[in-house]
Structure formats: structure tokens, C-alpha cells
mmCIF file with all atom_site columns, C-alpha atoms in Angstrom:
data_model
loop_
_atom_site.group_PDB
_atom_site.id
_atom_site.type_symbol
_atom_site.label_atom_id
_atom_site.label_alt_id
_atom_site.label_comp_id
_atom_site.label_asym_id
_atom_site.label_entity_id
_atom_site.label_seq_id
_atom_site.pdbx_PDB_ins_code
_atom_site.Cartn_x
_atom_site.Cartn_y
_atom_site.Cartn_z
_atom_site.occupancy
_atom_site.B_iso_or_equiv
_atom_site.pdbx_formal_charge
_atom_site.auth_seq_id
_atom_site.auth_comp_id
_atom_site.auth_asym_id
_atom_site.auth_atom_id
_atom_site.pdbx_PDB_model_num
ATOM 1   C CA . MET A 1 1   ? 21.081  5.120   19.691  1.00 0.00 ? 1   MET A CA 1
ATOM 2   C CA . SER A 1 2   ? 20.271  5.903   23.328  1.00 0.00 ? 2   SER A CA 1
ATOM 3   C CA . PRO A 1 3   ? 23.841  5.583   25.115  1.00 0.00 ? 3   PRO A CA 1
ATOM 4   C CA . LEU A 1 4   ? 22.019  3.515   27.675  1.00 0.00 ? 4   LEU A CA 1
ATOM 5   C CA . LEU A 1 5   ? 20.638  1.326   25.338  1.00 0.00 ? 5   LEU A CA 1
ATOM 6   C CA . THR A 1 6   ? 23.306  -1.503  24.590  1.00 0.00 ? 6   THR A CA 1
ATOM 7   C CA . PRO A 1 7   ? 22.442  -3.701  21.302  1.00 0.00 ? 7   PRO A CA 1
ATOM 8   C CA . GLU A 1 8   ? 22.327  -6.281  24.126  1.00 0.00 ? 8   GLU A CA 1
ATOM 9   C CA . ALA A 1 9   ? 20.208  -4.635  26.188  1.00 0.00 ? 9   ALA A CA 1
ATOM 10  C CA . LEU A 1 10  ? 17.808  -4.435  23.057  1.00 0.00 ? 10  LEU A CA 1
ATOM 11  C CA . SER A 1 11  ? 18.270  -8.001  21.750  1.00 0.00 ? 11  SER A CA 1
ATOM 12  C CA . ARG A 1 12  ? 17.214  -9.084  25.144  1.00 0.00 ? 12  ARG A CA 1
ATOM 13  C CA . LEU A 1 13  ? 13.892  -7.022  25.702  1.00 0.00 ? 13  LEU A CA 1
ATOM 14  C CA . LEU A 1 14  ? 13.007  -8.009  22.206  1.00 0.00 ? 14  LEU A CA 1
ATOM 15  C CA . ASP A 1 15  ? 13.590  -11.742 22.927  1.00 0.00 ? 15  ASP A CA 1
ATOM 16  C CA . GLU A 1 16  ? 11.653  -11.335 26.602  1.00 0.00 ? 16  GLU A CA 1
ATOM 17  C CA . HIS A 1 17  ? 9.077   -9.248  24.599  1.00 0.00 ? 17  HIS A CA 1
ATOM 18  C CA . GLY A 1 18  ? 8.755   -10.267 20.821  1.00 0.00 ? 18  GLY A CA 1
ATOM 19  C CA . GLY A 1 19  ? 6.285   -12.655 21.528  1.00 0.00 ? 19  GLY A CA 1
ATOM 20  C CA . ALA A 1 20  ? 3.788   -10.745 23.438  1.00 0.00 ? 20  ALA A CA 1
ATOM 21  C CA . LEU A 1 21  ? 4.289   -7.626  21.312  1.00 0.00 ? 21  LEU A CA 1
ATOM 22  C CA . VAL A 1 22  ? 3.632   -9.129  18.251  1.00 0.00 ? 22  VAL A CA 1
ATOM 23  C CA . LEU A 1 23  ? 0.549   -10.869 19.433  1.00 0.00 ? 23  LEU A CA 1
ATOM 24  C CA . LEU A 1 24  ? -0.444  -7.830  21.245  1.00 0.00 ? 24  LEU A CA 1
ATOM 25  C CA . ALA A 1 25  ? -0.235  -6.128  17.766  1.00 0.00 ? 25  ALA A CA 1
ATOM 26  C CA . ALA A 1 26  ? -1.848  -8.577  15.843  1.00 0.00 ? 26  ALA A CA 1
ATOM 27  C CA . GLN A 1 27  ? -5.535  -7.705  16.801  1.00 0.00 ? 27  GLN A CA 1
ATOM 28  C CA . TRP A 1 28  ? -5.359  -4.619  15.290  1.00 0.00 ? 28  TRP A CA 1
ATOM 29  C CA . THR A 1 29  ? -3.366  -5.021  12.026  1.00 0.00 ? 29  THR A CA 1
ATOM 30  C CA . ASP A 1 30  ? -2.158  -8.312  9.351   1.00 0.00 ? 30  ASP A CA 1
ATOM 31  C CA . SER A 1 31  ? 1.279   -6.719  9.953   1.00 0.00 ? 31  SER A CA 1
ATOM 32  C CA . PRO A 1 32  ? 2.189   -6.902  13.463  1.00 0.00 ? 32  PRO A CA 1
ATOM 33  C CA . ASP A 1 33  ? 6.078   -7.772  13.171  1.00 0.00 ? 33  ASP A CA 1
ATOM 34  C CA . ASP A 1 34  ? 5.927   -4.312  11.851  1.00 0.00 ? 34  ASP A CA 1
ATOM 35  C CA . CYS A 1 35  ? 4.639   -2.103  13.908  1.00 0.00 ? 35  CYS A CA 1
ATOM 36  C CA . VAL A 1 36  ? 7.017   -4.056  16.479  1.00 0.00 ? 36  VAL A CA 1
ATOM 37  C CA . GLN A 1 37  ? 9.869   -3.478  14.728  1.00 0.00 ? 37  GLN A CA 1
ATOM 38  C CA . GLU A 1 38  ? 8.642   0.552   13.981  1.00 0.00 ? 38  GLU A CA 1
ATOM 39  C CA . ALA A 1 39  ? 7.915   0.137   18.272  1.00 0.00 ? 39  ALA A CA 1
ATOM 40  C CA . PHE A 1 40  ? 11.879  -0.923  18.796  1.00 0.00 ? 40  PHE A CA 1
ATOM 41  C CA . ILE A 1 41  ? 12.990  1.696   15.941  1.00 0.00 ? 41  ILE A CA 1
ATOM 42  C CA . GLU A 1 42  ? 11.355  4.488   18.443  1.00 0.00 ? 42  GLU A CA 1
ATOM 43  C CA . LEU A 1 43  ? 12.969  3.172   21.352  1.00 0.00 ? 43  LEU A CA 1
ATOM 44  C CA . THR A 1 44  ? 15.841  3.565   19.864  1.00 0.00 ? 44  THR A CA 1
ATOM 45  C CA . ARG A 1 45  ? 15.464  7.182   19.116  1.00 0.00 ? 45  ARG A CA 1
ATOM 46  C CA . GLN A 1 46  ? 14.617  8.408   22.588  1.00 0.00 ? 46  GLN A CA 1
ATOM 47  C CA . LYS A 1 47  ? 16.954  11.260  24.262  1.00 0.00 ? 47  LYS A CA 1
ATOM 48  C CA . GLU A 1 48  ? 16.228  10.313  27.285  1.00 0.00 ? 48  GLU A CA 1
ATOM 49  C CA . LEU A 1 49  ? 14.620  5.894   28.018  1.00 0.00 ? 49  LEU A CA 1
ATOM 50  C CA . PRO A 1 50  ? 11.232  5.530   29.060  1.00 0.00 ? 50  PRO A CA 1
ATOM 51  C CA . ARG A 1 51  ? 10.980  5.642   32.726  1.00 0.00 ? 51  ARG A CA 1
ATOM 52  C CA . CYS A 1 52  ? 8.982   2.278   32.453  1.00 0.00 ? 52  CYS A CA 1
ATOM 53  C CA . ILE A 1 53  ? 11.094  0.010   28.836  1.00 0.00 ? 53  ILE A CA 1
ATOM 54  C CA . THR A 1 54  ? 8.273   -2.780  28.750  1.00 0.00 ? 54  THR A CA 1
ATOM 55  C CA . ALA A 1 55  ? 5.233   -0.582  29.140  1.00 0.00 ? 55  ALA A CA 1
ATOM 56  C CA . TRP A 1 56  ? 6.754   1.766   26.596  1.00 0.00 ? 56  TRP A CA 1
ATOM 57  C CA . LEU A 1 57  ? 6.727   -0.716  24.350  1.00 0.00 ? 57  LEU A CA 1
ATOM 58  C CA . TYR A 1 58  ? 3.582   -1.971  24.926  1.00 0.00 ? 58  TYR A CA 1
ATOM 59  C CA . ARG A 1 59  ? 1.656   1.543   24.846  1.00 0.00 ? 59  ARG A CA 1
ATOM 60  C CA . VAL A 1 60  ? 3.689   2.160   21.008  1.00 0.00 ? 60  VAL A CA 1
ATOM 61  C CA . ALA A 1 61  ? 3.382   -1.109  19.171  1.00 0.00 ? 61  ALA A CA 1
ATOM 62  C CA . ARG A 1 62  ? -0.266  -0.936  20.453  1.00 0.00 ? 62  ARG A CA 1
ATOM 63  C CA . ASN A 1 63  ? -0.309  2.762   18.908  1.00 0.00 ? 63  ASN A CA 1
ATOM 64  C CA . LYS A 1 64  ? 1.238   1.629   15.593  1.00 0.00 ? 64  LYS A CA 1
ATOM 65  C CA . ALA A 1 65  ? -0.836  -0.724  15.132  1.00 0.00 ? 65  ALA A CA 1
ATOM 66  C CA . ILE A 1 66  ? -4.329  0.834   15.943  1.00 0.00 ? 66  ILE A CA 1
ATOM 67  C CA . SER A 1 67  ? -2.736  3.413   13.437  1.00 0.00 ? 67  SER A CA 1
ATOM 68  C CA . MET A 1 68  ? -1.827  0.990   11.106  1.00 0.00 ? 68  MET A CA 1
ATOM 69  C CA . SER A 1 69  ? -5.288  -0.816  11.217  1.00 0.00 ? 69  SER A CA 1
ATOM 70  C CA . ARG A 1 70  ? -7.202  2.481   10.095  1.00 0.00 ? 70  ARG A CA 1
ATOM 71  C CA . SER A 1 71  ? -4.593  3.330   7.445   1.00 0.00 ? 71  SER A CA 1
ATOM 72  C CA . ALA A 1 72  ? -5.144  -0.287  6.001   1.00 0.00 ? 72  ALA A CA 1
ATOM 73  C CA . TRP A 1 73  ? -9.036  0.883   6.092   1.00 0.00 ? 73  TRP A CA 1
ATOM 74  C CA . ARG A 1 74  ? -8.645  4.051   4.676   1.00 0.00 ? 74  ARG A CA 1
ATOM 75  C CA . ARG A 1 75  ? -6.935  2.465   1.477   1.00 0.00 ? 75  ARG A CA 1
ATOM 76  C CA . ARG A 1 76  ? -9.672  -0.691  0.868   1.00 0.00 ? 76  ARG A CA 1
ATOM 77  C CA . ARG A 1 77  ? -12.290 2.597   1.047   1.00 0.00 ? 77  ARG A CA 1
ATOM 78  C CA . HIS A 1 78  ? -10.149 4.588   -1.020  1.00 0.00 ? 78  HIS A CA 1
ATOM 79  C CA . GLU A 1 79  ? -9.598  1.531   -3.376  1.00 0.00 ? 79  GLU A CA 1
ATOM 80  C CA . ALA A 1 80  ? -13.469 0.544   -3.547  1.00 0.00 ? 80  ALA A CA 1
ATOM 81  C CA . LEU A 1 81  ? -14.084 3.959   -4.025  1.00 0.00 ? 81  LEU A CA 1
ATOM 82  C CA . ALA A 1 82  ? -11.279 4.599   -7.019  1.00 0.00 ? 82  ALA A CA 1
ATOM 83  C CA . GLY A 1 83  ? -12.954 1.055   -8.742  1.00 0.00 ? 83  GLY A CA 1
ATOM 84  C CA . ALA A 1 84  ? -16.345 2.494   -8.305  1.00 0.00 ? 84  ALA A CA 1
ATOM 85  C CA . LEU A 1 85  ? -14.543 5.169   -11.169 1.00 0.00 ? 85  LEU A CA 1
ATOM 86  C CA . VAL A 1 86  ? -16.035 4.363   -14.783 1.00 0.00 ? 86  VAL A CA 1
ATOM 87  C CA . PRO A 1 87  ? -12.030 2.894   -16.044 1.00 0.00 ? 87  PRO A CA 1
ATOM 88  C CA . ALA A 1 88  ? -11.278 4.802   -19.495 1.00 0.00 ? 88  ALA A CA 1
ATOM 89  C CA . TRP A 1 89  ? -9.523  1.510   -20.599 1.00 0.00 ? 89  TRP A CA 1
ATOM 90  C CA . THR A 1 90  ? -12.528 -0.060  -22.600 1.00 0.00 ? 90  THR A CA 1
ATOM 91  C CA . CYS A 1 91  ? -15.241 0.975   -24.793 1.00 0.00 ? 91  CYS A CA 1
ATOM 92  C CA . GLU A 1 92  ? -18.780 0.986   -22.742 1.00 0.00 ? 92  GLU A CA 1
ATOM 93  C CA . GLU A 1 93  ? -20.150 -0.678  -25.303 1.00 0.00 ? 93  GLU A CA 1
ATOM 94  C CA . ASP A 1 94  ? -18.360 -3.760  -24.911 1.00 0.00 ? 94  ASP A CA 1
ATOM 95  C CA . ARG A 1 95  ? -17.314 -3.378  -21.362 1.00 0.00 ? 95  ARG A CA 1
ATOM 96  C CA . PRO A 1 96  ? -18.766 -7.168  -19.760 1.00 0.00 ? 96  PRO A CA 1
ATOM 97  C CA . PRO A 1 97  ? -19.968 -5.995  -15.927 1.00 0.00 ? 97  PRO A CA 1
ATOM 98  C CA . VAL A 1 98  ? -16.821 -5.690  -13.407 1.00 0.00 ? 98  VAL A CA 1
ATOM 99  C CA . GLU A 1 99  ? -17.255 -5.747  -9.389  1.00 0.00 ? 99  GLU A CA 1
ATOM 100 C CA . LYS A 1 100 ? -15.267 -3.681  -7.557  1.00 0.00 ? 100 LYS A CA 1
ATOM 101 C CA . GLU A 1 101 ? -13.371 -6.286  -5.704  1.00 0.00 ? 101 GLU A CA 1
ATOM 102 C CA . GLU A 1 102 ? -12.177 -8.310  -8.790  1.00 0.00 ? 102 GLU A CA 1
ATOM 103 C CA . LEU A 1 103 ? -10.991 -5.150  -10.031 1.00 0.00 ? 103 LEU A CA 1
ATOM 104 C CA . ALA A 1 104 ? -8.506  -4.359  -7.050  1.00 0.00 ? 104 ALA A CA 1
ATOM 105 C CA . ALA A 1 105 ? -7.907  -7.814  -6.823  1.00 0.00 ? 105 ALA A CA 1
ATOM 106 C CA . ALA A 1 106 ? -6.937  -7.550  -10.571 1.00 0.00 ? 106 ALA A CA 1
ATOM 107 C CA . LEU A 1 107 ? -5.001  -4.057  -9.755  1.00 0.00 ? 107 LEU A CA 1
ATOM 108 C CA . GLN A 1 108 ? -3.246  -5.442  -6.527  1.00 0.00 ? 108 GLN A CA 1
ATOM 109 C CA . SER A 1 109 ? -1.799  -8.417  -8.827  1.00 0.00 ? 109 SER A CA 1
ATOM 110 C CA . LEU A 1 110 ? -0.154  -6.798  -11.164 1.00 0.00 ? 110 LEU A CA 1
ATOM 111 C CA . ASP A 1 111 ? 3.324   -5.440  -10.535 1.00 0.00 ? 111 ASP A CA 1
ATOM 112 C CA . ASP A 1 112 ? 4.250   -2.643  -8.442  1.00 0.00 ? 112 ASP A CA 1
ATOM 113 C CA . GLY A 1 113 ? 5.467   -0.362  -11.533 1.00 0.00 ? 113 GLY A CA 1
ATOM 114 C CA . LEU A 1 114 ? 2.652   -1.148  -13.668 1.00 0.00 ? 114 LEU A CA 1
ATOM 115 C CA . ARG A 1 115 ? 0.152   -0.464  -10.983 1.00 0.00 ? 115 ARG A CA 1
ATOM 116 C CA . GLU A 1 116 ? 1.939   2.740   -10.296 1.00 0.00 ? 116 GLU A CA 1
ATOM 117 C CA . VAL A 1 117 ? 1.379   3.817   -13.604 1.00 0.00 ? 117 VAL A CA 1
ATOM 118 C CA . ILE A 1 118 ? -2.481  2.341   -14.122 1.00 0.00 ? 118 ILE A CA 1
ATOM 119 C CA . VAL A 1 119 ? -2.955  3.945   -10.892 1.00 0.00 ? 119 VAL A CA 1
ATOM 120 C CA . ALA A 1 120 ? -1.611  7.184   -11.487 1.00 0.00 ? 120 ALA A CA 1
ATOM 121 C CA . ARG A 1 121 ? -3.301  7.441   -15.516 1.00 0.00 ? 121 ARG A CA 1
ATOM 122 C CA . ILE A 1 122 ? -6.660  6.031   -14.574 1.00 0.00 ? 122 ILE A CA 1
ATOM 123 C CA . TRP A 1 123 ? -7.877  7.537   -11.446 1.00 0.00 ? 123 TRP A CA 1
ATOM 124 C CA . GLY A 1 124 ? -4.626  10.017  -11.166 1.00 0.00 ? 124 GLY A CA 1
ATOM 125 C CA . GLY A 1 125 ? -5.678  11.950  -14.642 1.00 0.00 ? 125 GLY A CA 1
ATOM 126 C CA . LEU A 1 126 ? -2.018  12.271  -14.815 1.00 0.00 ? 126 LEU A CA 1
ATOM 127 C CA . ASN A 1 127 ? -0.502  12.811  -18.605 1.00 0.00 ? 127 ASN A CA 1
ATOM 128 C CA . PHE A 1 128 ? 2.469   10.044  -19.609 1.00 0.00 ? 128 PHE A CA 1
ATOM 129 C CA . GLU A 1 129 ? 5.429   13.112  -19.396 1.00 0.00 ? 129 GLU A CA 1
ATOM 130 C CA . GLN A 1 130 ? 3.607   13.891  -15.844 1.00 0.00 ? 130 GLN A CA 1
ATOM 131 C CA . ILE A 1 131 ? 4.001   9.736   -14.848 1.00 0.00 ? 131 ILE A CA 1
ATOM 132 C CA . SER A 1 132 ? 7.216   9.581   -16.527 1.00 0.00 ? 132 SER A CA 1
ATOM 133 C CA . GLU A 1 133 ? 8.037   12.587  -13.632 1.00 0.00 ? 133 GLU A CA 1
ATOM 134 C CA . VAL A 1 134 ? 6.961   10.493  -10.911 1.00 0.00 ? 134 VAL A CA 1
ATOM 135 C CA . VAL A 1 135 ? 8.249   6.918   -11.682 1.00 0.00 ? 135 VAL A CA 1
ATOM 136 C CA . GLY A 1 136 ? 11.561  8.537   -12.704 1.00 0.00 ? 136 GLY A CA 1
ATOM 137 C CA . ALA A 1 137 ? 11.160  6.900   -16.021 1.00 0.00 ? 137 ALA A CA 1
ATOM 138 C CA . SER A 1 138 ? 11.094  8.478   -20.017 1.00 0.00 ? 138 SER A CA 1
ATOM 139 C CA . ILE A 1 139 ? 7.901   9.266   -21.457 1.00 0.00 ? 139 ILE A CA 1
ATOM 140 C CA . SER A 1 140 ? 8.010   5.793   -23.445 1.00 0.00 ? 140 SER A CA 1
ATOM 141 C CA . THR A 1 141 ? 9.264   3.641   -20.483 1.00 0.00 ? 141 THR A CA 1
ATOM 142 C CA . ALA A 1 142 ? 5.902   5.086   -18.813 1.00 0.00 ? 142 ALA A CA 1
ATOM 143 C CA . HIS A 1 143 ? 3.700   4.825   -21.520 1.00 0.00 ? 143 HIS A CA 1
ATOM 144 C CA . ARG A 1 144 ? 5.378   0.834   -22.546 1.00 0.00 ? 144 ARG A CA 1
ATOM 145 C CA . ARG A 1 145 ? 4.246   0.222   -18.648 1.00 0.00 ? 145 ARG A CA 1
ATOM 146 C CA . TYR A 1 146 ? 0.742   1.573   -18.888 1.00 0.00 ? 146 TYR A CA 1
ATOM 147 C CA . GLU A 1 147 ? 0.019   -0.553  -22.655 1.00 0.00 ? 147 GLU A CA 1
ATOM 148 C CA . ALA A 1 148 ? 1.508   -3.614  -20.574 1.00 0.00 ? 148 ALA A CA 1
ATOM 149 C CA . GLY A 1 149 ? -0.505  -2.915  -17.249 1.00 0.00 ? 149 GLY A CA 1
ATOM 150 C CA . LEU A 1 150 ? -4.338  -2.380  -19.761 1.00 0.00 ? 150 LEU A CA 1
ATOM 151 C CA . LYS A 1 151 ? -2.932  -6.111  -21.210 1.00 0.00 ? 151 LYS A CA 1
ATOM 152 C CA . ALA A 1 152 ? -1.953  -7.582  -17.695 1.00 0.00 ? 152 ALA A CA 1
ATOM 153 C CA . LEU A 1 153 ? -5.610  -6.845  -16.640 1.00 0.00 ? 153 LEU A CA 1
ATOM 154 C CA . ARG A 1 154 ? -7.665  -7.350  -19.600 1.00 0.00 ? 154 ARG A CA 1
ATOM 155 C CA . GLU A 1 155 ? -6.322  -10.545 -19.492 1.00 0.00 ? 155 GLU A CA 1
ATOM 156 C CA . ARG A 1 156 ? -7.191  -11.438 -15.585 1.00 0.00 ? 156 ARG A CA 1
ATOM 157 C CA . LEU A 1 157 ? -10.222 -9.709  -15.966 1.00 0.00 ? 157 LEU A CA 1
ATOM 158 C CA . LYS A 1 158 ? -11.175 -11.587 -19.174 1.00 0.00 ? 158 LYS A CA 1
ATOM 159 C CA . LEU A 1 159 ? -12.121 -8.694  -21.286 1.00 0.00 ? 159 LEU A CA 1
ATOM 160 C CA . PRO A 1 160 ? -11.797 -8.090  -25.117 1.00 0.00 ? 160 PRO A CA 1
ATOM 161 C CA . CYS A 1 161 ? -9.116  -5.550  -26.335 1.00 0.00 ? 161 CYS A CA 1
ATOM 162 C CA . PRO A 1 162 ? -11.074 -2.839  -27.865 1.00 0.00 ? 162 PRO A CA 1
ATOM 163 C CA . THR A 1 163 ? -10.258 -2.316  -31.629 1.00 0.00 ? 163 THR A CA 1
ATOM 164 C CA . LYS A 1 164 ? -8.416  0.137   -33.039 1.00 0.00 ? 164 LYS A CA 1
ATOM 165 C CA . THR A 1 165 ? -11.934 1.602   -34.828 1.00 0.00 ? 165 THR A CA 1
ATOM 166 C CA . ALA A 1 166 ? -13.356 1.937   -31.366 1.00 0.00 ? 166 ALA A CA 1
ATOM 167 C CA . THR A 1 167 ? -14.249 4.852   -30.882 1.00 0.00 ? 167 THR A CA 1
ATOM 168 C CA . CYS A 1 168 ? -14.231 5.219   -26.891 1.00 0.00 ? 168 CYS A CA 1
ATOM 169 C CA . PRO A 1 169 ? -15.732 8.280   -24.719 1.00 0.00 ? 169 PRO A CA 1
ATOM 170 C CA . LYS A 1 170 ? -13.255 10.221  -22.808 1.00 0.00 ? 170 LYS A CA 1
#
């Protein structure tokens, strides 16, 4: 932290400008508190204090909010494109139509660990050995998470479970 910026000074700045900074950032993002927090963190990392700290905080919070908004837009676009890909977890003849938004919502509702494995396997094309390295778990744990994630998706999307005798095209 800059020796010129004491915890008391930071607290005062946050008390005086925090609400307005959150309001400013909320124009662009659903996570305005995160933008303000990051702006204050960045302020503490400055070797030299800005000439006008208040204006600097507003500019940084605004830029972070715009950046976060662009990231969210790219993420939504990527998820929509990924959702448009034909999932490999059901047979074509058994698959009722699933809307991209419905699939994205079902994926989002999964536990982070399950979602991570499902996305890595289906859309990333990783094998279970690679997935186990990514998630820091055994191959069998990665496979169990994948199976549990598929089961949860089928339940949420009300999809029939493919039979063991069905052969799905790859």
C-alpha cells in the first residue's frame, strides 16, 4: 500500500464516494461493487498517488465496469454459440428440441465442479485424463462428476436417459 494512503484515508474515501461510485458502475454492469473494490485495490497499488484521487477513482471504476460489461457480453455470446453445438450426451433420435437459453440456464444451475467437467468434455473435447489435470482430481472423480452432471442436466431439461444399448453417433 502506498505510504501516503493510510487505512483511515481509504475508509474516508470509501465512505464519501463509495455509494456514488457503485451507482456510476451500475450503469454498465451487474457487479458494480466488484468494480469499486477493484478501483480501490488499484489505488493502493499506485507508487505515486494520483493528482486528484476522487476523479481517478471515478475513471477507474467506470473503466472497470465497462470492461466487465464487455466481458459479460462476450461470455454470453460464447455460451450461446457453444449451446448451439450439438451436445454429445444424447442420441439424435431421442433428443427433444432444447432451446439454447434453456440449456445455458440448466448448465448455469449446475454445481461449479460439475459444470466445469461437462463444458471441458462436451464443448472442450478434453478426455478424462486431461480433465483430471485441469480440475486437480483423479480420472475416476472427473468421470463421476461428468456422469453426475449429465444426469442433472437430463433431469433439469426433462430429457430421457439414453439406454445402454443405444449407439449414439460421435
